[in-house]
CSV table of C-alpha atoms in Angstrom, one decimal:
chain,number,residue,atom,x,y,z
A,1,UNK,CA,-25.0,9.3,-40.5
A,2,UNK,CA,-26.9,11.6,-38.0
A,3,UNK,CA,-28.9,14.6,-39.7
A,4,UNK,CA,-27.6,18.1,-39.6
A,5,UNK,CA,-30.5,19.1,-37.1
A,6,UNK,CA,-29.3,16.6,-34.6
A,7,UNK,CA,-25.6,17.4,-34.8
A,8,UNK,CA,-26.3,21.1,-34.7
A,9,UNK,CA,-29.0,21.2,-31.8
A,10,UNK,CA,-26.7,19.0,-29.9
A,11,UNK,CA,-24.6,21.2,-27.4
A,12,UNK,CA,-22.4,19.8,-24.7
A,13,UNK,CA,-22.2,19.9,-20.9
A,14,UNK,CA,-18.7,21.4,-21.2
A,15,UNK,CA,-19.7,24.1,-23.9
A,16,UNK,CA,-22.3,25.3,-22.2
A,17,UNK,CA,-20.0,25.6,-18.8
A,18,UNK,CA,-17.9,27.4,-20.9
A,19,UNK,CA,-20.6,29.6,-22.6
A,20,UNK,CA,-21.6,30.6,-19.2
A,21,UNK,CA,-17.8,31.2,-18.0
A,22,UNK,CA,-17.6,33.8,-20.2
A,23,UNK,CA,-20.5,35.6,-20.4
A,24,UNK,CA,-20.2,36.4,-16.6
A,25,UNK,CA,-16.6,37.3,-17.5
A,26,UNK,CA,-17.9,39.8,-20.0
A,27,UNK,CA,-20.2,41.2,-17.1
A,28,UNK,CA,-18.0,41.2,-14.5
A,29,UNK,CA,-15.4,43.3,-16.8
A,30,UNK,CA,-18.9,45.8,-17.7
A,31,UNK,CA,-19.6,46.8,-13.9
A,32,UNK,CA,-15.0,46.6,-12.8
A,33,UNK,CA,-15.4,49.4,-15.3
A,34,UNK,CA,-18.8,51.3,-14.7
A,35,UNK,CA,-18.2,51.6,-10.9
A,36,UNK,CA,-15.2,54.2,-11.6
A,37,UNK,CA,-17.5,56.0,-13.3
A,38,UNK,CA,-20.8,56.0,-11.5
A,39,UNK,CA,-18.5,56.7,-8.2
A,40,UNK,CA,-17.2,59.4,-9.7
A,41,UNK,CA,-20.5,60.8,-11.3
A,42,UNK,CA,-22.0,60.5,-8.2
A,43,UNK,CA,-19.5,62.4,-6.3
A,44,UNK,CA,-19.5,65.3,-8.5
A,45,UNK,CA,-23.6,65.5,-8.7
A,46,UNK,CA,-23.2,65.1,-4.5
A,47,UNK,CA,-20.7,68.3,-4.1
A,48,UNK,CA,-22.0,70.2,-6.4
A,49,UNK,CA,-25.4,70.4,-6.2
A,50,UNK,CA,-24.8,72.5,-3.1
A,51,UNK,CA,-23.9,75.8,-5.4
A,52,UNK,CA,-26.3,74.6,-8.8
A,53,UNK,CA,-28.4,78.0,-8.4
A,54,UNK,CA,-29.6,80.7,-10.1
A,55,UNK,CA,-26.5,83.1,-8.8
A,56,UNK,CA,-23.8,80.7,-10.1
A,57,UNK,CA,-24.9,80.6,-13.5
A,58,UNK,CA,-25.4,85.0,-13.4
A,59,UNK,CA,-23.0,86.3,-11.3
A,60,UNK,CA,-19.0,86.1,-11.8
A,61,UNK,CA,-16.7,86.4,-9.0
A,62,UNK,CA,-15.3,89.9,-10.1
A,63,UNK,CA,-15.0,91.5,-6.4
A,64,UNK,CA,-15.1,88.1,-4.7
A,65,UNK,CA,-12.9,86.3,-2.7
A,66,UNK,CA,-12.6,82.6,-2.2
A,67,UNK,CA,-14.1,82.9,1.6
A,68,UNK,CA,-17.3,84.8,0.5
A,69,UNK,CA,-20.4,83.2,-0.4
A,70,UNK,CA,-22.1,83.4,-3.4
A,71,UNK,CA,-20.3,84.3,-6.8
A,72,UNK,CA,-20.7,82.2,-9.7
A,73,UNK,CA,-19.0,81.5,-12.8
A,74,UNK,CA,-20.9,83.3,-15.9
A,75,UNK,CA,-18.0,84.6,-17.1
A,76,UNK,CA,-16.3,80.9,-17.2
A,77,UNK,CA,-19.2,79.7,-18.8
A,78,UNK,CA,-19.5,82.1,-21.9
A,79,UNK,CA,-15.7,81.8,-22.0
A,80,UNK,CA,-16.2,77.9,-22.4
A,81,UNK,CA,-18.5,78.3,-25.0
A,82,UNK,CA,-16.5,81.1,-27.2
A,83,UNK,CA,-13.4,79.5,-27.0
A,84,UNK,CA,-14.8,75.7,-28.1
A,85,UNK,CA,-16.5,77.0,-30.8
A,86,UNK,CA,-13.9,79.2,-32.0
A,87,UNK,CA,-11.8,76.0,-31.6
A,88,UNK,CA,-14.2,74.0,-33.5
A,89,UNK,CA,-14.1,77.0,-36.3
A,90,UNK,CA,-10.5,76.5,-36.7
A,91,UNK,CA,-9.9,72.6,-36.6
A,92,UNK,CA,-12.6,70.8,-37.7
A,93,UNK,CA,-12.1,72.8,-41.7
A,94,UNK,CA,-8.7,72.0,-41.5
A,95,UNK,CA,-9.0,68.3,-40.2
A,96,UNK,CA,-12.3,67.3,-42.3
A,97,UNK,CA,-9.8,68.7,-45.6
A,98,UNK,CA,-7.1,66.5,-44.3
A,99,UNK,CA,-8.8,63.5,-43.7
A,100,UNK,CA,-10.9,63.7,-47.1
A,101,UNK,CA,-6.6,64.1,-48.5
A,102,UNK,CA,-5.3,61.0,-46.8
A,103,UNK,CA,-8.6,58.9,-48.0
A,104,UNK,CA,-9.4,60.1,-51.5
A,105,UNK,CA,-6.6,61.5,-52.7
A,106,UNK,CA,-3.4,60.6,-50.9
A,107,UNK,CA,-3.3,56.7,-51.1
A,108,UNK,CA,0.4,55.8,-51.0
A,109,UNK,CA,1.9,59.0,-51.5
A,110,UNK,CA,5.2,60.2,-49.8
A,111,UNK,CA,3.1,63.7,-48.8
A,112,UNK,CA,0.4,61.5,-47.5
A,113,UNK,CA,2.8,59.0,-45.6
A,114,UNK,CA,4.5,62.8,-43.6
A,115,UNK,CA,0.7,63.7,-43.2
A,116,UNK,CA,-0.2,60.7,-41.1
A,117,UNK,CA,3.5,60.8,-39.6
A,118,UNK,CA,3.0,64.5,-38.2
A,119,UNK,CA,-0.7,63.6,-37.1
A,120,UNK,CA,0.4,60.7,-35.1
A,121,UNK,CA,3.0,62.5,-33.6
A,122,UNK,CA,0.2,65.2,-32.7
A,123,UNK,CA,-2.1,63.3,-31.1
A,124,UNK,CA,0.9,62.3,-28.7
A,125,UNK,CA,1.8,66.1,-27.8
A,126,UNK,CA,1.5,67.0,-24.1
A,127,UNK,CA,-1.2,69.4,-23.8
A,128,UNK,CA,0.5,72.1,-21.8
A,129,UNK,CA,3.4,71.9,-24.5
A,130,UNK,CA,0.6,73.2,-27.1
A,131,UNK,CA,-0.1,76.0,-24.8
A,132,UNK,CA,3.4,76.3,-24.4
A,133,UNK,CA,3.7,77.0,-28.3
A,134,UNK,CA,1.1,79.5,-28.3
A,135,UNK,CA,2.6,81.5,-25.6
A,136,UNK,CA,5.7,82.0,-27.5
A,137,UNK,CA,4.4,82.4,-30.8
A,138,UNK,CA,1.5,84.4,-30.5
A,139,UNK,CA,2.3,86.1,-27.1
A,140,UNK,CA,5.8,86.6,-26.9
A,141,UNK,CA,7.1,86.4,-30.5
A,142,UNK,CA,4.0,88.6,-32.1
A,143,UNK,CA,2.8,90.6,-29.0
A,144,UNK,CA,-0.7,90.2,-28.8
A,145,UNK,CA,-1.5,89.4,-25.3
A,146,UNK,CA,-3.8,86.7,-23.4
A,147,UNK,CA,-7.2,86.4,-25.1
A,148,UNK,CA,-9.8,83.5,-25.8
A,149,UNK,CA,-8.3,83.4,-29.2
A,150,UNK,CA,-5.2,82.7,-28.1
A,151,UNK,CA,-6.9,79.5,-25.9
A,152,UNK,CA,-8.7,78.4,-28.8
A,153,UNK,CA,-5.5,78.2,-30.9
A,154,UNK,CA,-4.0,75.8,-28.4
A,155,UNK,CA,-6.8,73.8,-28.0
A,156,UNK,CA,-7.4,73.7,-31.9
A,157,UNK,CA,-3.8,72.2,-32.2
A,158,UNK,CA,-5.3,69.1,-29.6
A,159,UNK,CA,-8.5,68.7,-31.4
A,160,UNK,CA,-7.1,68.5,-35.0
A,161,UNK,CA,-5.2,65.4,-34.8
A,162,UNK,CA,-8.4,63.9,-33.2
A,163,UNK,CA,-10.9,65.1,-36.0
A,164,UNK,CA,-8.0,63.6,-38.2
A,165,UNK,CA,-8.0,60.1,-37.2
A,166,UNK,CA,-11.9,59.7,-36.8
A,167,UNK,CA,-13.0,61.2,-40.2
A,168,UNK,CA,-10.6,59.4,-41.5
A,169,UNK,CA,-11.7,55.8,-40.2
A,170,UNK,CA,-15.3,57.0,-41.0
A,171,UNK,CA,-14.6,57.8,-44.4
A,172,UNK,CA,-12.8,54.4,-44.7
A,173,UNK,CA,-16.0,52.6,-44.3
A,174,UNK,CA,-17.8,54.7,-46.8
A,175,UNK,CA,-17.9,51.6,-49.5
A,176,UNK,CA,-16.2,52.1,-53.0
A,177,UNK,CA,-19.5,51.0,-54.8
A,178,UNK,CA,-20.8,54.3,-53.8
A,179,UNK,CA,-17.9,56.0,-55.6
A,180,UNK,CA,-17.8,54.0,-58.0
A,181,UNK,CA,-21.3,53.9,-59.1
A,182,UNK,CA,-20.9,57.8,-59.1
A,183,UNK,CA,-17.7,57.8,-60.9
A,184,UNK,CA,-19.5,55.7,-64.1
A,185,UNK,CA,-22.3,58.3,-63.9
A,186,UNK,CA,-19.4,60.9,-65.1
A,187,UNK,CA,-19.6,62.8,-61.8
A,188,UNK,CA,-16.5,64.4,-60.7
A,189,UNK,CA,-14.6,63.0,-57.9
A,190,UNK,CA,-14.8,66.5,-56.1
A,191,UNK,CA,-18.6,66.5,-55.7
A,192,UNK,CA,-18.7,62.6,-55.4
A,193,UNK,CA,-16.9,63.7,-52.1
A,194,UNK,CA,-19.0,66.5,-51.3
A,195,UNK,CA,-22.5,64.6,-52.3
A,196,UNK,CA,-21.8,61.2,-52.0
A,197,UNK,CA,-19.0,60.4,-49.4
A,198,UNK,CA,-19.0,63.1,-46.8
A,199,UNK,CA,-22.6,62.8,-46.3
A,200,UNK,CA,-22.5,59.2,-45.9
A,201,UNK,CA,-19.8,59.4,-43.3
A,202,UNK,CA,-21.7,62.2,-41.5
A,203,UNK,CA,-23.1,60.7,-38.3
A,204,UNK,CA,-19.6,59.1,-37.6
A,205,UNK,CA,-17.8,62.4,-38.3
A,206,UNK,CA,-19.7,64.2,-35.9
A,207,UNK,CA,-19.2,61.6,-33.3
A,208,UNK,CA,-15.5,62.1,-33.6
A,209,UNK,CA,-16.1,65.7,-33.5
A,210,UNK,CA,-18.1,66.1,-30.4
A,211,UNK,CA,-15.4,63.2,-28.7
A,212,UNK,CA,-12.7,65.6,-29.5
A,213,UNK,CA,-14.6,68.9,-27.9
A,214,UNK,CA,-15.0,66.9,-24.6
A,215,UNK,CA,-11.6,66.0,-24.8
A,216,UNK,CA,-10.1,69.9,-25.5
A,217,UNK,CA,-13.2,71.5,-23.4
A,218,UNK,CA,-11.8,69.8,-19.7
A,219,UNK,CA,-7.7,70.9,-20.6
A,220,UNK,CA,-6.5,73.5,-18.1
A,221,UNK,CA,-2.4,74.0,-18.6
A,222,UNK,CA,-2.8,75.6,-22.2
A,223,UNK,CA,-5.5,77.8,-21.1
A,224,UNK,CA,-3.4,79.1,-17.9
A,225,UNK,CA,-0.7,79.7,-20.6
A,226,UNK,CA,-2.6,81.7,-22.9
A,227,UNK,CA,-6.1,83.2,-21.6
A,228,UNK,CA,-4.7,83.3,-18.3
A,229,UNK,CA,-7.5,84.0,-15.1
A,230,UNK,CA,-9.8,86.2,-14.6
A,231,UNK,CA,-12.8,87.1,-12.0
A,232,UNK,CA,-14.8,89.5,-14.4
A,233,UNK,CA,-17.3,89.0,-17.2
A,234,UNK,CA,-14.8,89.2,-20.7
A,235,UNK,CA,-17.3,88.8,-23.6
A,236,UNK,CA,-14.8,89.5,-26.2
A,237,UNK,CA,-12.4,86.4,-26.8
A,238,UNK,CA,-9.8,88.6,-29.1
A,239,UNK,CA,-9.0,91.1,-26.2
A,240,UNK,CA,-7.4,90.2,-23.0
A,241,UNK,CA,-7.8,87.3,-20.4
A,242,UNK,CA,-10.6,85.6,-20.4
A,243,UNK,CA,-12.5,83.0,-18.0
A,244,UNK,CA,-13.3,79.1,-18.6
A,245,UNK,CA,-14.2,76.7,-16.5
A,246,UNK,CA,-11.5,74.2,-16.2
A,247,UNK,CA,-9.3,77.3,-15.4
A,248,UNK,CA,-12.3,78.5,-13.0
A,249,UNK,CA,-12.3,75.5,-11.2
A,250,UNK,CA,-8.6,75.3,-10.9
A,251,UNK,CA,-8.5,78.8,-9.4
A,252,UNK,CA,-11.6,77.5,-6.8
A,253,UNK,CA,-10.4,74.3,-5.7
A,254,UNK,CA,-6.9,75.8,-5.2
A,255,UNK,CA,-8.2,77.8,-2.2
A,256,UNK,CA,-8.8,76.0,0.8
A,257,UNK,CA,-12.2,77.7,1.7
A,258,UNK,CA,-15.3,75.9,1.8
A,259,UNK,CA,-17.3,77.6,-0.5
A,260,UNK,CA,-14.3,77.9,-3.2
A,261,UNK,CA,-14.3,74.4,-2.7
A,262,UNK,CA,-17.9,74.4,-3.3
A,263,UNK,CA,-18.0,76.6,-6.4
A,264,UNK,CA,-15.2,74.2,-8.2
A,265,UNK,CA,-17.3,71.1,-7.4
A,266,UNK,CA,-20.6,73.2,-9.3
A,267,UNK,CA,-17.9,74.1,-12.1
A,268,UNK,CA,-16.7,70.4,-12.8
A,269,UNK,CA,-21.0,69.2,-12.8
A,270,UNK,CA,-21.7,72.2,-15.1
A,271,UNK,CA,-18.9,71.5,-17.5
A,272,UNK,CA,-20.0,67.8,-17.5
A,273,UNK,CA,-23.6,68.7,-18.2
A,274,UNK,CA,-22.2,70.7,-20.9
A,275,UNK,CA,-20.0,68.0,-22.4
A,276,UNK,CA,-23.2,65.6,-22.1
A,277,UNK,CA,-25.4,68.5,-23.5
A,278,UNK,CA,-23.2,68.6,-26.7
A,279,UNK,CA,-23.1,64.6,-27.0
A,280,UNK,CA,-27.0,64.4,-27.0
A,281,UNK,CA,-27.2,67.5,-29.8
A,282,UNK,CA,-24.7,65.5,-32.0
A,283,UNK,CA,-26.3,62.4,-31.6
A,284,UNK,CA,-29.5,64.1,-32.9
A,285,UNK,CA,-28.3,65.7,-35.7
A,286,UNK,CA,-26.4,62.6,-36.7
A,287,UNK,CA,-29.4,60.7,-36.2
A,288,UNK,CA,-31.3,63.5,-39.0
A,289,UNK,CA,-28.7,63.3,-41.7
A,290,UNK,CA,-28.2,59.4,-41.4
A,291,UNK,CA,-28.4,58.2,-45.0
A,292,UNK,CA,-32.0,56.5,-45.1
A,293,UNK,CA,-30.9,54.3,-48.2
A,294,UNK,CA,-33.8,55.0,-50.6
């Protein structure tokens, strides 16, 4: 009988073949799918490095039309920026408290069973039939005009259903011995969530969170629905239309002028830095709160 050393460091011809086969396989699917996306990278950082100055991240395009030079898009910027975090305000609460339902308390429950139902459903919903729900809602049926809020509210109901689904797969992995070890130490199961669970699930939670703001951040049909355009500086996201860049570069690329052209292609690298901005902050702060284990 051969020892285990000599049947185990034996490896065939054909195996190794095979081995081989795959692995370039394997690296042949990595690049098919990473050229898309450096071609694409590289063609936004190409066109719209011609307009990444000091003017286009101070000056709006109140007064401007798409054939003049200069102009900018400040006021898409800080629209971008109130609008995802009012978004953020609004669905991450209400997802995170959903999630934490559908894990911890909810097992097979019939409520629980029409909670994941509806959130499936959700995550399938058409953006522009979100903003299409806010318009006749809150600006038709209760008269309150376009506004930032009114964005954030369609965006919030695309981002909750995402928040949903990954808190809920994070706090799936949380092991039960943690619980359990908490549970025979007579702690209640509210703060074993708050203490014990959440904070173990943290990094992943804010992964899925930052994944859904680059999703809502790029949508452009609800936004046309309820903040509608605007070329001025609107600094107050409550009261009246307000900028953002995917509507911004919407509105630029629309107009056949080269330097409208221009601006859009510096509106789609900003709001890509942005997105890749808010990635690396996450990342970081995941990185700090990642249980150490001791």
């Amino acid at each position: 009988m051969s020892s285990p050393s000599t049947s185990l460091g034996s490896v065939s011809a054909g195996r190794k073949i095979k081995d081989r086969l795959v692995q370039g396989l394997v690296y042949l699917a990595f690049a098919l799918a990473v050229i898309p996306l450096v071609s694409l990278l590289w063609t936004v950082v190409k066109h719209g490095a011609k307009r990444f100055d000091a003017d286009f991240f101070n000056r709006s395009m109140n007064g401007l039309a798409g054939k003049d030079a200069g102009g900018g898009a400040y006021h898409a910027i800080i629209g971008t920026l109130e609008q995802v975090l009012i978004t953020s305000l609004v669905a991450v609460p209400i997802a995170l408290l959903a999630a934490v339902y559908l894990v911890e308390y909810g097992g097979r429950s019939r409520l629980a069973k029409v909670v994941s139902f509806f959130v499936d459903v959700m995550t399938g919903i058409p953006s522009i039939v979100a903003g299409l729900f806010v318009l006749a809602l809150w600006l038709l049926t209760l008269k309150m005009g376009f506004s930032g809020f009114a964005g954030a509210l369609s965006l919030a109901i695309l981002m909750i259903p995402t928040v949903i689904r990954s808190a809920e797969e994070m706090l799936k992995l949380v092991p039960n011995d943690l619980r359990e070890a908490s549970f025979a130490l007579g702690v209640p199961r509210w703060r074993t969530i708050c203490f014990v669970v959440l904070p173990t699930a943290l990094p992943g939670i804010i992964t899925g969170v930052m994944l859904a703001v680059a999703r809502v951040m790029g949508e452009t049909a609800p936004l046309l629905l309820t903040i509608f355009i605007t070329k001025a500086i609107n600094t107050d996201p409550f009261t009246g239309p307000q900028g953002s860049l995917p509507t911004f570069i919407w509105d630029q690329a629309a107009d056949p002028n080269t330097n409208a052209v221009d601006r859009a292609w510096t509106g789609a690298l900003v709001l890509i830095l942005i997105i890749m901005l808010f990635n690396l902050v996450a990342r970081l702060v995941a990185r700090a709160y990642k249980p150490t284990g001791r």
